[in-house]
Coordinates of C-alpha atoms in Angstrom, one line a residue:
M1392 CA -5.9 -43.2 46.6
T1393 CA -4.3 -45.3 49.5
Y1394 CA -4.4 -48.7 48.8
I1395 CA -4.3 -51.5 52.0
D1396 CA -4.8 -55.0 52.3
G1397 CA -5.7 -55.2 55.6
H1398 CA -5.5 -59.2 56.6
M1399 CA -2.7 -61.9 55.5
H1400 CA -1.3 -65.1 57.0
L1401 CA 2.2 -66.8 56.6
E1402 CA 0.8 -69.7 58.0
N1403 CA 1.5 -72.0 54.9
G1404 CA 5.3 -71.0 55.0
P1405 CA 8.0 -70.7 57.1
L1406 CA 9.4 -67.6 59.4
T1407 CA 11.5 -66.5 57.4
K1408 CA 12.5 -63.0 55.4
E1409 CA 12.4 -64.6 52.6
Y1410 CA 8.8 -65.9 52.5
V1411 CA 7.9 -62.5 54.0
L1412 CA 9.2 -60.6 51.4
Q1413 CA 7.0 -63.0 48.3
F1414 CA 4.2 -61.2 50.0
V1415 CA 5.8 -57.6 50.1
E1416 CA 6.8 -57.8 46.4
A1417 CA 3.2 -59.5 45.8
A1418 CA 1.8 -56.5 47.0
H1419 CA 4.1 -54.1 45.5
Q1420 CA 3.3 -55.9 41.8
K1421 CA -0.7 -55.3 42.8
G1422 CA 0.2 -51.6 43.3
L1423 CA -0.7 -51.9 47.0
D1424 CA 0.7 -49.1 49.3
E1425 CA 0.3 -50.9 52.9
I1426 CA 0.0 -54.4 54.1
Q1427 CA -0.9 -56.1 57.3
I1428 CA 0.6 -59.4 58.2
L1429 CA -1.3 -61.4 61.0
D1430 CA -0.8 -65.2 61.7
H1431 CA -3.8 -67.0 63.1
T1432 CA -3.1 -67.4 67.4
H1433 CA -3.0 -71.4 66.2
R1434 CA 0.5 -71.0 64.7
F1435 CA 1.9 -70.3 68.2
I1436 CA 2.7 -72.8 71.3
E1437 CA 1.6 -69.8 73.7
F1438 CA -2.1 -70.2 72.8
E1439 CA -2.7 -73.3 72.8
P1440 CA -4.7 -73.2 75.8
I1441 CA -7.7 -71.2 74.4
Y1442 CA -8.2 -74.1 71.9
E1443 CA -9.0 -76.7 74.6
R1444 CA -12.7 -76.6 74.2
L1445 CA -12.2 -77.4 70.3
K1446 CA -10.6 -80.8 71.8
Q1447 CA -14.1 -82.3 72.6
Y1448 CA -14.4 -83.2 69.0
D1449 CA -12.1 -85.9 67.3
V1450 CA -12.3 -84.3 63.7
Q1451 CA -11.3 -81.2 65.7
K1452 CA -8.8 -82.9 68.1
T1453 CA -7.0 -84.1 64.6
W1454 CA -7.3 -80.6 62.8
L1455 CA -5.3 -79.0 66.0
A1456 CA -2.9 -81.8 66.1
N1457 CA -1.4 -80.9 62.9
K1458 CA 1.8 -79.9 64.4
D1459 CA 3.0 -78.3 60.6
M1460 CA 0.6 -76.2 61.0
K1461 CA -0.8 -75.7 64.7
F1462 CA 1.4 -74.6 67.7
K1463 CA 4.6 -75.0 66.2
D1464 CA 5.9 -71.3 66.6
H1465 CA 7.3 -69.1 69.2
L1466 CA 5.3 -65.3 69.0
S1467 CA 8.4 -63.6 69.7
D1468 CA 10.0 -65.4 66.7
F1469 CA 7.5 -63.7 64.7
I1470 CA 7.6 -60.6 66.4
D1471 CA 11.1 -60.2 65.9
L1472 CA 11.1 -61.3 62.3
M1473 CA 8.4 -58.5 61.5
K1474 CA 10.5 -56.3 63.2
D1475 CA 13.3 -56.7 61.1
I1476 CA 11.2 -56.9 58.3
Q1477 CA 10.0 -52.9 59.1
Q1478 CA 14.1 -52.0 59.6
M1479 CA 13.9 -52.7 55.7
D1480 CA 13.8 -50.5 52.7
L1481 CA 10.6 -51.8 51.2
P1482 CA 8.5 -50.7 48.6
V1483 CA 5.3 -51.4 50.8
K1484 CA 4.5 -50.4 54.2
V1485 CA 4.6 -53.2 56.3
K1486 CA 2.7 -53.5 59.9
Y1487 CA 2.2 -57.0 61.9
G1488 CA -0.4 -58.1 64.5
L1489 CA -2.5 -61.3 65.3
E1490 CA -5.6 -62.4 64.3
V1491 CA -6.9 -63.6 67.6
C1492 CA -9.6 -66.2 68.1
Y1493 CA -11.4 -64.8 70.6
V1494 CA -12.9 -67.3 73.2
P1495 CA -14.9 -65.3 76.2
E1496 CA -13.5 -67.9 79.1
Y1497 CA -10.3 -67.0 78.1
E1498 CA -10.3 -63.3 77.7
N1499 CA -8.2 -62.6 81.0
F1500 CA -5.8 -65.4 79.3
L1501 CA -5.6 -63.1 76.3
K1502 CA -5.3 -60.0 78.1
E1503 CA -2.2 -60.8 80.1
L1504 CA -0.4 -62.8 77.3
L1505 CA -0.9 -60.0 74.5
G1506 CA -0.2 -57.3 77.3
Q1507 CA 3.2 -58.4 77.2
Y1508 CA 4.0 -57.8 73.3
S1509 CA 3.8 -54.8 71.0
F1510 CA 1.8 -55.2 67.8
D1511 CA 0.8 -52.6 65.2
F1512 CA -2.7 -54.0 65.5
L1513 CA -4.7 -56.6 66.8
V1514 CA -7.6 -58.1 65.3
G1515 CA -9.9 -60.3 66.8
A1516 CA -12.2 -63.1 65.4
I1517 CA -14.9 -65.4 66.4
H1518 CA -14.1 -68.8 64.2
S1519 CA -16.1 -71.3 66.6
I1520 CA -19.7 -71.3 68.3
D1521 CA -18.9 -72.8 71.6
G1522 CA -16.3 -74.9 71.0
I1523 CA -17.7 -75.7 67.2
L1524 CA -15.9 -74.4 64.2
Y1525 CA -18.2 -73.2 61.5
D1526 CA -16.6 -72.8 58.8
M1527 CA -14.2 -75.9 58.1
S1528 CA -15.3 -78.5 55.7
F1529 CA -16.4 -80.9 58.7
S1530 CA -18.5 -77.8 60.0
K1531 CA -22.0 -78.7 58.2
D1532 CA -21.8 -82.3 60.3
L1533 CA -20.7 -81.0 63.4
L1534 CA -22.8 -77.3 63.8
W1535 CA -25.0 -76.6 60.4
N1536 CA -26.9 -79.9 60.3
R1537 CA -27.5 -80.2 64.0
Y1538 CA -28.8 -76.7 65.1
D1539 CA -31.0 -73.9 63.7
A1540 CA -29.4 -71.5 61.7
N1541 CA -31.3 -68.9 63.8
D1542 CA -29.7 -70.0 67.2
I1543 CA -26.1 -70.0 65.3
Y1544 CA -26.3 -66.5 63.8
K1545 CA -27.5 -65.1 67.3
R1546 CA -24.7 -66.7 69.3
Y1547 CA -22.1 -65.7 66.7
Y1548 CA -23.2 -62.3 67.0
E1549 CA -23.3 -62.3 70.8
L1550 CA -19.5 -63.5 70.8
V1551 CA -19.0 -60.5 68.2
F1552 CA -20.2 -57.9 70.4
Q1553 CA -18.4 -59.5 73.4
L1554 CA -15.3 -59.5 71.6
I1555 CA -15.6 -55.6 70.5
E1556 CA -17.0 -54.8 74.2
S1557 CA -13.6 -56.8 75.3
Q1558 CA -11.5 -53.9 74.4
L1559 CA -8.5 -56.2 73.2
F1560 CA -8.7 -55.7 69.5
T1561 CA -7.8 -52.8 67.5
Q1562 CA -9.8 -54.6 64.2
L1563 CA -13.0 -56.8 63.6
A1564 CA -12.2 -59.7 61.5
H1565 CA -14.3 -60.8 58.7
P1566 CA -17.9 -59.5 60.1
D1567 CA -20.2 -61.6 58.2
T1568 CA -18.4 -65.0 57.3
I1569 CA -20.8 -66.6 59.1
K1570 CA -22.7 -66.6 55.7
L1571 CA -20.0 -68.2 54.0
F1572 CA -22.2 -71.9 53.3
Q1573 CA -25.1 -69.7 51.8
I1574 CA -27.0 -70.6 55.3
Y1575 CA -29.3 -67.8 56.6
P1576 CA -31.5 -67.0 59.6
T1577 CA -35.0 -66.4 58.9
Y1578 CA -34.9 -63.1 61.1
D1579 CA -34.1 -59.6 60.2
L1580 CA -30.3 -58.9 60.7
K1581 CA -30.6 -55.3 60.2
P1582 CA -31.1 -54.7 64.1
T1583 CA -28.1 -57.0 65.1
Y1584 CA -26.0 -54.9 62.2
Q1585 CA -27.0 -51.8 63.9
K1586 CA -25.8 -52.7 67.1
M1587 CA -22.3 -53.9 65.9
A1588 CA -21.7 -50.6 63.7
E1589 CA -22.7 -49.0 67.0
L1590 CA -20.4 -51.2 69.3
L1591 CA -17.5 -50.9 66.7
K1592 CA -18.0 -47.1 66.6
A1593 CA -18.2 -46.7 70.3
H1594 CA -15.1 -48.8 71.0
H1595 CA -13.1 -46.9 68.0
M1596 CA -12.6 -50.3 66.1
K1597 CA -11.4 -51.2 62.4
A1598 CA -14.1 -53.3 60.8
E1599 CA -13.0 -55.5 57.9
N1600 CA -14.4 -55.8 54.3
N1601 CA -13.0 -59.2 53.7
V1602 CA -13.2 -60.4 50.5
G1603 CA -12.2 -64.2 51.8
C1604 CA -15.4 -65.9 51.4
Y1605 CA -15.6 -64.7 47.5
Y1606 CA -13.0 -66.3 45.7
R1607 CA -12.3 -68.7 48.7
Y1608 CA -15.7 -70.0 49.5
H1609 CA -17.3 -68.6 46.3
H1610 CA -19.9 -66.7 48.1
P1611 CA -21.6 -64.2 45.9
D1612 CA -21.0 -61.1 48.2
M1613 CA -17.5 -59.9 47.4
G1614 CA -16.4 -59.0 51.0
L1615 CA -19.3 -57.5 53.1
S1616 CA -23.0 -58.0 52.1
Q1617 CA -24.6 -54.7 50.8
E1618 CA -27.1 -54.5 53.9
L1619 CA -24.2 -54.7 56.1
L1620 CA -22.0 -52.4 54.2
Q1621 CA -24.8 -49.8 53.8
I1622 CA -25.2 -49.9 57.9
F1623 CA -21.4 -49.5 58.4
K1624 CA -21.3 -46.5 56.1
D1625 CA -24.6 -44.8 57.4
N1626 CA -22.7 -45.3 61.0
H1627 CA -19.6 -44.1 60.0
V1628 CA -17.7 -47.5 61.1
D1629 CA -14.0 -47.3 60.0
L1630 CA -13.4 -49.7 57.5
I1631 CA -10.1 -51.6 56.3
Y1632 CA -10.0 -54.0 53.0
A1633 CA -8.6 -57.7 53.3
S1634 CA -7.8 -59.9 50.9
D1635 CA -7.7 -62.9 53.9
A1636 CA -4.5 -64.2 51.7
H1637 CA -3.0 -67.4 53.2
Q1638 CA -0.1 -67.4 50.3
P1639 CA 1.5 -64.7 48.1
Q1640 CA -0.3 -65.0 44.9
D1641 CA -3.7 -63.7 46.8
V1642 CA -2.1 -60.7 48.2
G1643 CA -4.6 -57.9 47.2
N1644 CA -6.9 -60.1 45.5
Y1645 CA -10.0 -58.1 45.0
I1646 CA -8.9 -54.8 47.3
R1647 CA -9.5 -52.3 44.3
E1648 CA -12.6 -53.5 43.5
A1649 CA -14.0 -53.3 47.2
T1650 CA -12.5 -50.2 47.9
L1651 CA -14.3 -48.6 44.7
Q1652 CA -17.1 -50.7 45.5
M1653 CA -17.7 -48.7 48.9
N1654 CA -17.0 -44.9 47.6

């Protein structure tokens, strides 16, 4: 069996070979065959315009103003580094791409910008609901305590559907991480999951079975919910397993367990 970790970030460190090789070594020690390195678009100067709407709230504006983490590097520097890494004789296959925050009103902007570069893959992600981040420590006050969970979930999956139909991406990041705070809608999600599965299949996109919620947010699901996992399986959606590591020591976390869970 081939073990792939399809989602990890360099964002807590520099764009250097030495730092990337820490991820490679960690993957080798965990017995992985392949890793996919992708940084968030909010690392790169070129993508700052797509985050403009988040700045309507002071706490989000402050989060974006952290220049140690946000908009600090040029995209070309990341690509050049990863191309150099791929030329090295390594014990693990390395691919590179981006985790792109999909914002519908900036779809044409993203298409034009991403089209200027070459990537092994592109991961699309929804991290905000109409300008409000849903997965931060401050998100409960901004979003979850102010709006109905049914409305949040419906809008989230509307955005996911738009993301898939944009045809910009090869992979869908953490399809059900909206559940991270264990707040759920009162309506049945199975029809939504079925539609998502059909769209992914029609657009030849992979879906992540991302375990980040499990060990980073202590959610009881190891990756996708059993309900969603079964619907993806029934619809023959192509899955990729993902640790969502943000530091080398988390590379490969629960990849074997999640892979075995599916087989």
